[in-house]
GROMACS .gro file of C-alpha atoms in nm:
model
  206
    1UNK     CA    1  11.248  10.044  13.773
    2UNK     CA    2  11.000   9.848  13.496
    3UNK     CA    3  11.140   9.780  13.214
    4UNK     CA    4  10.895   9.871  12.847
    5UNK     CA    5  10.982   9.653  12.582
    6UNK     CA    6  10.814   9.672  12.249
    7UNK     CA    7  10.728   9.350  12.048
    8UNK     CA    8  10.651   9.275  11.724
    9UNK     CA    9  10.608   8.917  11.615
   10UNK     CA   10  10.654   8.759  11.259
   11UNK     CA   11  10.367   8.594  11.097
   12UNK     CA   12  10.531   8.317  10.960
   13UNK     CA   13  10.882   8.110  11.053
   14UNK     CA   14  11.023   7.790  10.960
   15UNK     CA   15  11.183   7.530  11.130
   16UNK     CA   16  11.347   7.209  11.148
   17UNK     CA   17  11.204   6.882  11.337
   18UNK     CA   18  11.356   6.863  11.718
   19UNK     CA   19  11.474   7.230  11.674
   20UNK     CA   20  11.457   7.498  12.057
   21UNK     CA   21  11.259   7.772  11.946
   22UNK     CA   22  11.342   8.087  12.129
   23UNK     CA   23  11.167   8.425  12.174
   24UNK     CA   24  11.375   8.579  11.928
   25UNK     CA   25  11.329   8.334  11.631
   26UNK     CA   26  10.938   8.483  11.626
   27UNK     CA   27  10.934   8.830  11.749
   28UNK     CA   28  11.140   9.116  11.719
   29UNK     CA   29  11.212   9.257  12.036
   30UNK     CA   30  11.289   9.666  12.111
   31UNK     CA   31  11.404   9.792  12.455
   32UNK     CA   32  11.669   9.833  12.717
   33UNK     CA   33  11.940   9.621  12.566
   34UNK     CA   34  12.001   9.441  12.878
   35UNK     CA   35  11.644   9.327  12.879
   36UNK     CA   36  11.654   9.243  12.530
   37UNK     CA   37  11.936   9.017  12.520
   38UNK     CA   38  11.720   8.784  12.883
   39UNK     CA   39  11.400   8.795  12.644
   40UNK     CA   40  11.530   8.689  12.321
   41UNK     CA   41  11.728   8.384  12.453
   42UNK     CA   42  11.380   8.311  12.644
   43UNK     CA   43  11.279   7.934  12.586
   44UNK     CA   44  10.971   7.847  12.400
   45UNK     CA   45  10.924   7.488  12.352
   46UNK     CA   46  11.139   7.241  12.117
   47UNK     CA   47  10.952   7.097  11.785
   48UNK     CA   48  10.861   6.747  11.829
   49UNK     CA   49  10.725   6.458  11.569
   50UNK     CA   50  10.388   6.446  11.732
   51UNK     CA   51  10.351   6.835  11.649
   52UNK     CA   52  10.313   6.739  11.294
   53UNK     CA   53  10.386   7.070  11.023
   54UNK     CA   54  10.194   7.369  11.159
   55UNK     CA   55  10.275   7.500  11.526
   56UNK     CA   56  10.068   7.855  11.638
   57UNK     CA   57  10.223   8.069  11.885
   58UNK     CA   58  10.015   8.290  11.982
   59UNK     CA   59  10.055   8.680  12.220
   60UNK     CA   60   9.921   8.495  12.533
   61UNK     CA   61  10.168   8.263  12.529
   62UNK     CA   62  10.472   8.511  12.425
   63UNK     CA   63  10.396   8.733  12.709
   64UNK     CA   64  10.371   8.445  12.956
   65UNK     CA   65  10.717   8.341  12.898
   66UNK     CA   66  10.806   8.662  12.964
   67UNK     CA   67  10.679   8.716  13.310
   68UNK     CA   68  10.845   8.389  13.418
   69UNK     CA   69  11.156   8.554  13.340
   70UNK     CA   70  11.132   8.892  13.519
   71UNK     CA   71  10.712   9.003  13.613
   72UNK     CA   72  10.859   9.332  13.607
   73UNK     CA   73  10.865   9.384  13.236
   74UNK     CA   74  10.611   9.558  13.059
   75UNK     CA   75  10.541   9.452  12.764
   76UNK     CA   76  10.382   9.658  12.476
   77UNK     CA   77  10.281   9.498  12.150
   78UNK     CA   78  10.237   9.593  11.801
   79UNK     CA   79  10.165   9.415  11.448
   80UNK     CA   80  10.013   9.032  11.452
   81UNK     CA   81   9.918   8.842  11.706
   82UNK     CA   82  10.021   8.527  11.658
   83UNK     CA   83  10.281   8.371  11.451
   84UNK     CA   84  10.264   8.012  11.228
   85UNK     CA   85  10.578   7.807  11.317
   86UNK     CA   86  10.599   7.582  10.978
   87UNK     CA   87  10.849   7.267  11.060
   88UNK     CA   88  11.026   7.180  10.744
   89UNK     CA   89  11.127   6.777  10.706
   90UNK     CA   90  11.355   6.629  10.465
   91UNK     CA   91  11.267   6.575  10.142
   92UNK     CA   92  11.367   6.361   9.854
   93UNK     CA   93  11.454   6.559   9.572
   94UNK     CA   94  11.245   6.564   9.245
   95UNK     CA   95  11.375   6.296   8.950
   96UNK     CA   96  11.441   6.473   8.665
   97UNK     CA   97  11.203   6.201   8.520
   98UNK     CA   98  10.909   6.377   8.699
   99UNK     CA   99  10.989   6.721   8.654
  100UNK     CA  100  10.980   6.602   8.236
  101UNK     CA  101  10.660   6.419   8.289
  102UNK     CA  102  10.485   6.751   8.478
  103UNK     CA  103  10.614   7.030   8.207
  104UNK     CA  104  10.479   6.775   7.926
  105UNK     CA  105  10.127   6.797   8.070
  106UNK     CA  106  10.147   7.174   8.182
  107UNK     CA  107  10.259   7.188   7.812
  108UNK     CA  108   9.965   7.019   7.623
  109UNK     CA  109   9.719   7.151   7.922
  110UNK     CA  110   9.769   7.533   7.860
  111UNK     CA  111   9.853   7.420   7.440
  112UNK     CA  112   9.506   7.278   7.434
  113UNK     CA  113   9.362   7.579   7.615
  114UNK     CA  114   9.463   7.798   7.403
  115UNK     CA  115   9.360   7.599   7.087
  116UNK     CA  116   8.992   7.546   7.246
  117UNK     CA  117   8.987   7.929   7.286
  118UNK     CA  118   9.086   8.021   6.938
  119UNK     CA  119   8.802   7.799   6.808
  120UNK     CA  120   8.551   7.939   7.028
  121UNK     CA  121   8.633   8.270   6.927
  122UNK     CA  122   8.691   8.210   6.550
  123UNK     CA  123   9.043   8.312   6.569
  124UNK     CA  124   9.111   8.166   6.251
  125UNK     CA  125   8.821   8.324   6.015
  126UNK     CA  126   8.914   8.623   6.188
  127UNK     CA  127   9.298   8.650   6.114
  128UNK     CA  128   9.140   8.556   5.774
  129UNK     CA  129   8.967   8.866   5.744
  130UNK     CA  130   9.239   9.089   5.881
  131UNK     CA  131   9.429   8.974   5.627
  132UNK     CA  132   9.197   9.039   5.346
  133UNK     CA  133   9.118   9.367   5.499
  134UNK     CA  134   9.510   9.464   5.446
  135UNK     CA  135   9.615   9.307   5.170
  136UNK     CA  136   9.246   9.283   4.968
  137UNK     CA  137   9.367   8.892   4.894
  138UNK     CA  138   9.169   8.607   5.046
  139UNK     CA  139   9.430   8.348   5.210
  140UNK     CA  140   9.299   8.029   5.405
  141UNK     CA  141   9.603   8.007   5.537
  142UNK     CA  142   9.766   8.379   5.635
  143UNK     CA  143  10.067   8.297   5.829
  144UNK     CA  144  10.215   8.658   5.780
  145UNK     CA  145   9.884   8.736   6.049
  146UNK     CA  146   9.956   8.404   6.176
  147UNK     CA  147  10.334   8.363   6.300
  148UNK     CA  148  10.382   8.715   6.441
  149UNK     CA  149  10.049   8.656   6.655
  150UNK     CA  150  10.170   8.333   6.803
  151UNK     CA  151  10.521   8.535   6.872
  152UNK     CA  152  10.298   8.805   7.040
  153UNK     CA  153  10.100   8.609   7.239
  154UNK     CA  154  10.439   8.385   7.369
  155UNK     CA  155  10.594   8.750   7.467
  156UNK     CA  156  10.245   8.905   7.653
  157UNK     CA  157  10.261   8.589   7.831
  158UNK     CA  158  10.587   8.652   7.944
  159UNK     CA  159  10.533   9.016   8.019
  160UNK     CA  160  10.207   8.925   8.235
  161UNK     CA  161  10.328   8.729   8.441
  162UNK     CA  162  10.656   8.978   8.527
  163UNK     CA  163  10.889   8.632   8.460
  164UNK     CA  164  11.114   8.518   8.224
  165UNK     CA  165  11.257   8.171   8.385
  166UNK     CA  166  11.410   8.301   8.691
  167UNK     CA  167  11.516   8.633   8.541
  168UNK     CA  168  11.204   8.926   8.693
  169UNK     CA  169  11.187   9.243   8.466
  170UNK     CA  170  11.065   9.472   8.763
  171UNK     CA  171  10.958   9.492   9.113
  172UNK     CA  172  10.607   9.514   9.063
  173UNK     CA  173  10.421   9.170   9.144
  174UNK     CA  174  10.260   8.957   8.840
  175UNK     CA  175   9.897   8.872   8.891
  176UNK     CA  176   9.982   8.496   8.974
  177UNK     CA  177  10.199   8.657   9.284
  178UNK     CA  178   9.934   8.834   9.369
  179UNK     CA  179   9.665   8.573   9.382
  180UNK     CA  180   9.904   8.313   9.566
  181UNK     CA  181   9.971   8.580   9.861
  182UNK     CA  182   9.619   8.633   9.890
  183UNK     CA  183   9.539   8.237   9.936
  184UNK     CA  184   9.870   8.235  10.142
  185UNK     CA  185   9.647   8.506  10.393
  186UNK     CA  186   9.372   8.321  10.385
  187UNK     CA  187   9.566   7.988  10.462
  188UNK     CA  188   9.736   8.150  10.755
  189UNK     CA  189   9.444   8.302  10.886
  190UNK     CA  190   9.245   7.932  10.856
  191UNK     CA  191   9.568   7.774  11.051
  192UNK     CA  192   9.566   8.002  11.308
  193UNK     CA  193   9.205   7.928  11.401
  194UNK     CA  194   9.184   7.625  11.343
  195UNK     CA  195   9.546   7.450  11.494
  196UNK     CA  196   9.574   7.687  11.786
  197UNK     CA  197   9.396   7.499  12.080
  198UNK     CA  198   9.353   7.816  12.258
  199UNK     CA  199   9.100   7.989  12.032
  200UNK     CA  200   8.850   7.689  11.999
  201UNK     CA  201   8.708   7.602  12.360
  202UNK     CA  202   8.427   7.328  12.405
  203UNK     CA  203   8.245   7.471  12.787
  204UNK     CA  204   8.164   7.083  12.830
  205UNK     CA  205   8.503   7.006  12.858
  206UNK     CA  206   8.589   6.996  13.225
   0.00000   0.00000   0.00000
């Protein structure tokens, strides 16, 4: 009797150098239990240096494997196509000379951002006025607009961006999450064209 398995395989998986990759490190397999346990342990291929960071494993190949095992299966697939097998090296560790030297310029880069912004808009005449406009004094200088603005504008900060160090006030993604997933899709979807051999096909080639 043929077997039906379904398969659903994971868009992204990471790896170490020289490491067996198996059917069930990039798929999730659902069938006859029996069937499942022959496909998961299935060989795939084993990383190797000249493979370099970015391996594609695409359906094609997946079901091939598959009929070398047992033809009889039938396989039915759902979700993506093809799945981006990153291979993680050994890495030295960041000096804590670095890290300093990296916050210091994030530091005066988003300081000095803010600053040129404030000028452009006239931040300070304005304050000015609001001042005026509550108090009916004129003060070149009106820190009681002042301080509890700069306070403000520390806290929306925080709020935007959902993040306060590693602590996360709620579930809902900040706009920086956001925009990396979306040039995470992109990336994937730019590595899967471009490093997988089988979508690309010169007809001169013989």
């Amino acid at each position: 009797m043929m077997a039906v398995v379904y398969i659903r395989m994971r868009n992204r998986v990471q790896v170490k150098g020289n490491q067996t990759v198996r059917i069930k490190d990039i798929a999730r397999i659902i069938g006859p239990e029996e069937v499942i346990q022959i496909i998961e342990e299935t060989f795939l291929l084993t990383v190797k240096k000249e493979d370099k960071n970015i391996i594609v494993i695409d359906l094609a190949q997946l079901i091939m494997a598959i009929r070398k095992v047992d033809p009889q299966i039938e396989v039915q697939t759902f979700g993506p196509s093809q799945t981006i097998i990153e291979v993680i090296y050994s890495k030295k560790k960041m000096s804590y000379l670095t890290f300093a030297l990296v916050w210091f310029l994030l530091f005066i880069g988003a300081g000095m951002t803010i600053m040129n912004f404030h000028v452009d808009v006239s931040m300070g005449e304005v304050h000015q006025k609001v001042f005026t406009l509550i108090t009916g004094k004129l003060d070149e200088k009106p820190l009681l607009i002042q301080i509890p603005y700069s306070f403000g504008l520390g806290i929306g900060m925080i709020l935007f961006f959902n993040h306060f160090f590693k602590k996360r006030f709620n579930e809902e993604p900040s706009p920086l999450e956001v925009e990396m997933f979306n040039y995470q899709q992109d990336l994937d979807r730019y590595v899967t064209m471009n490093e997988n051999k089988e979508n690309v096909r010169d007809l001169d080639d013989r």
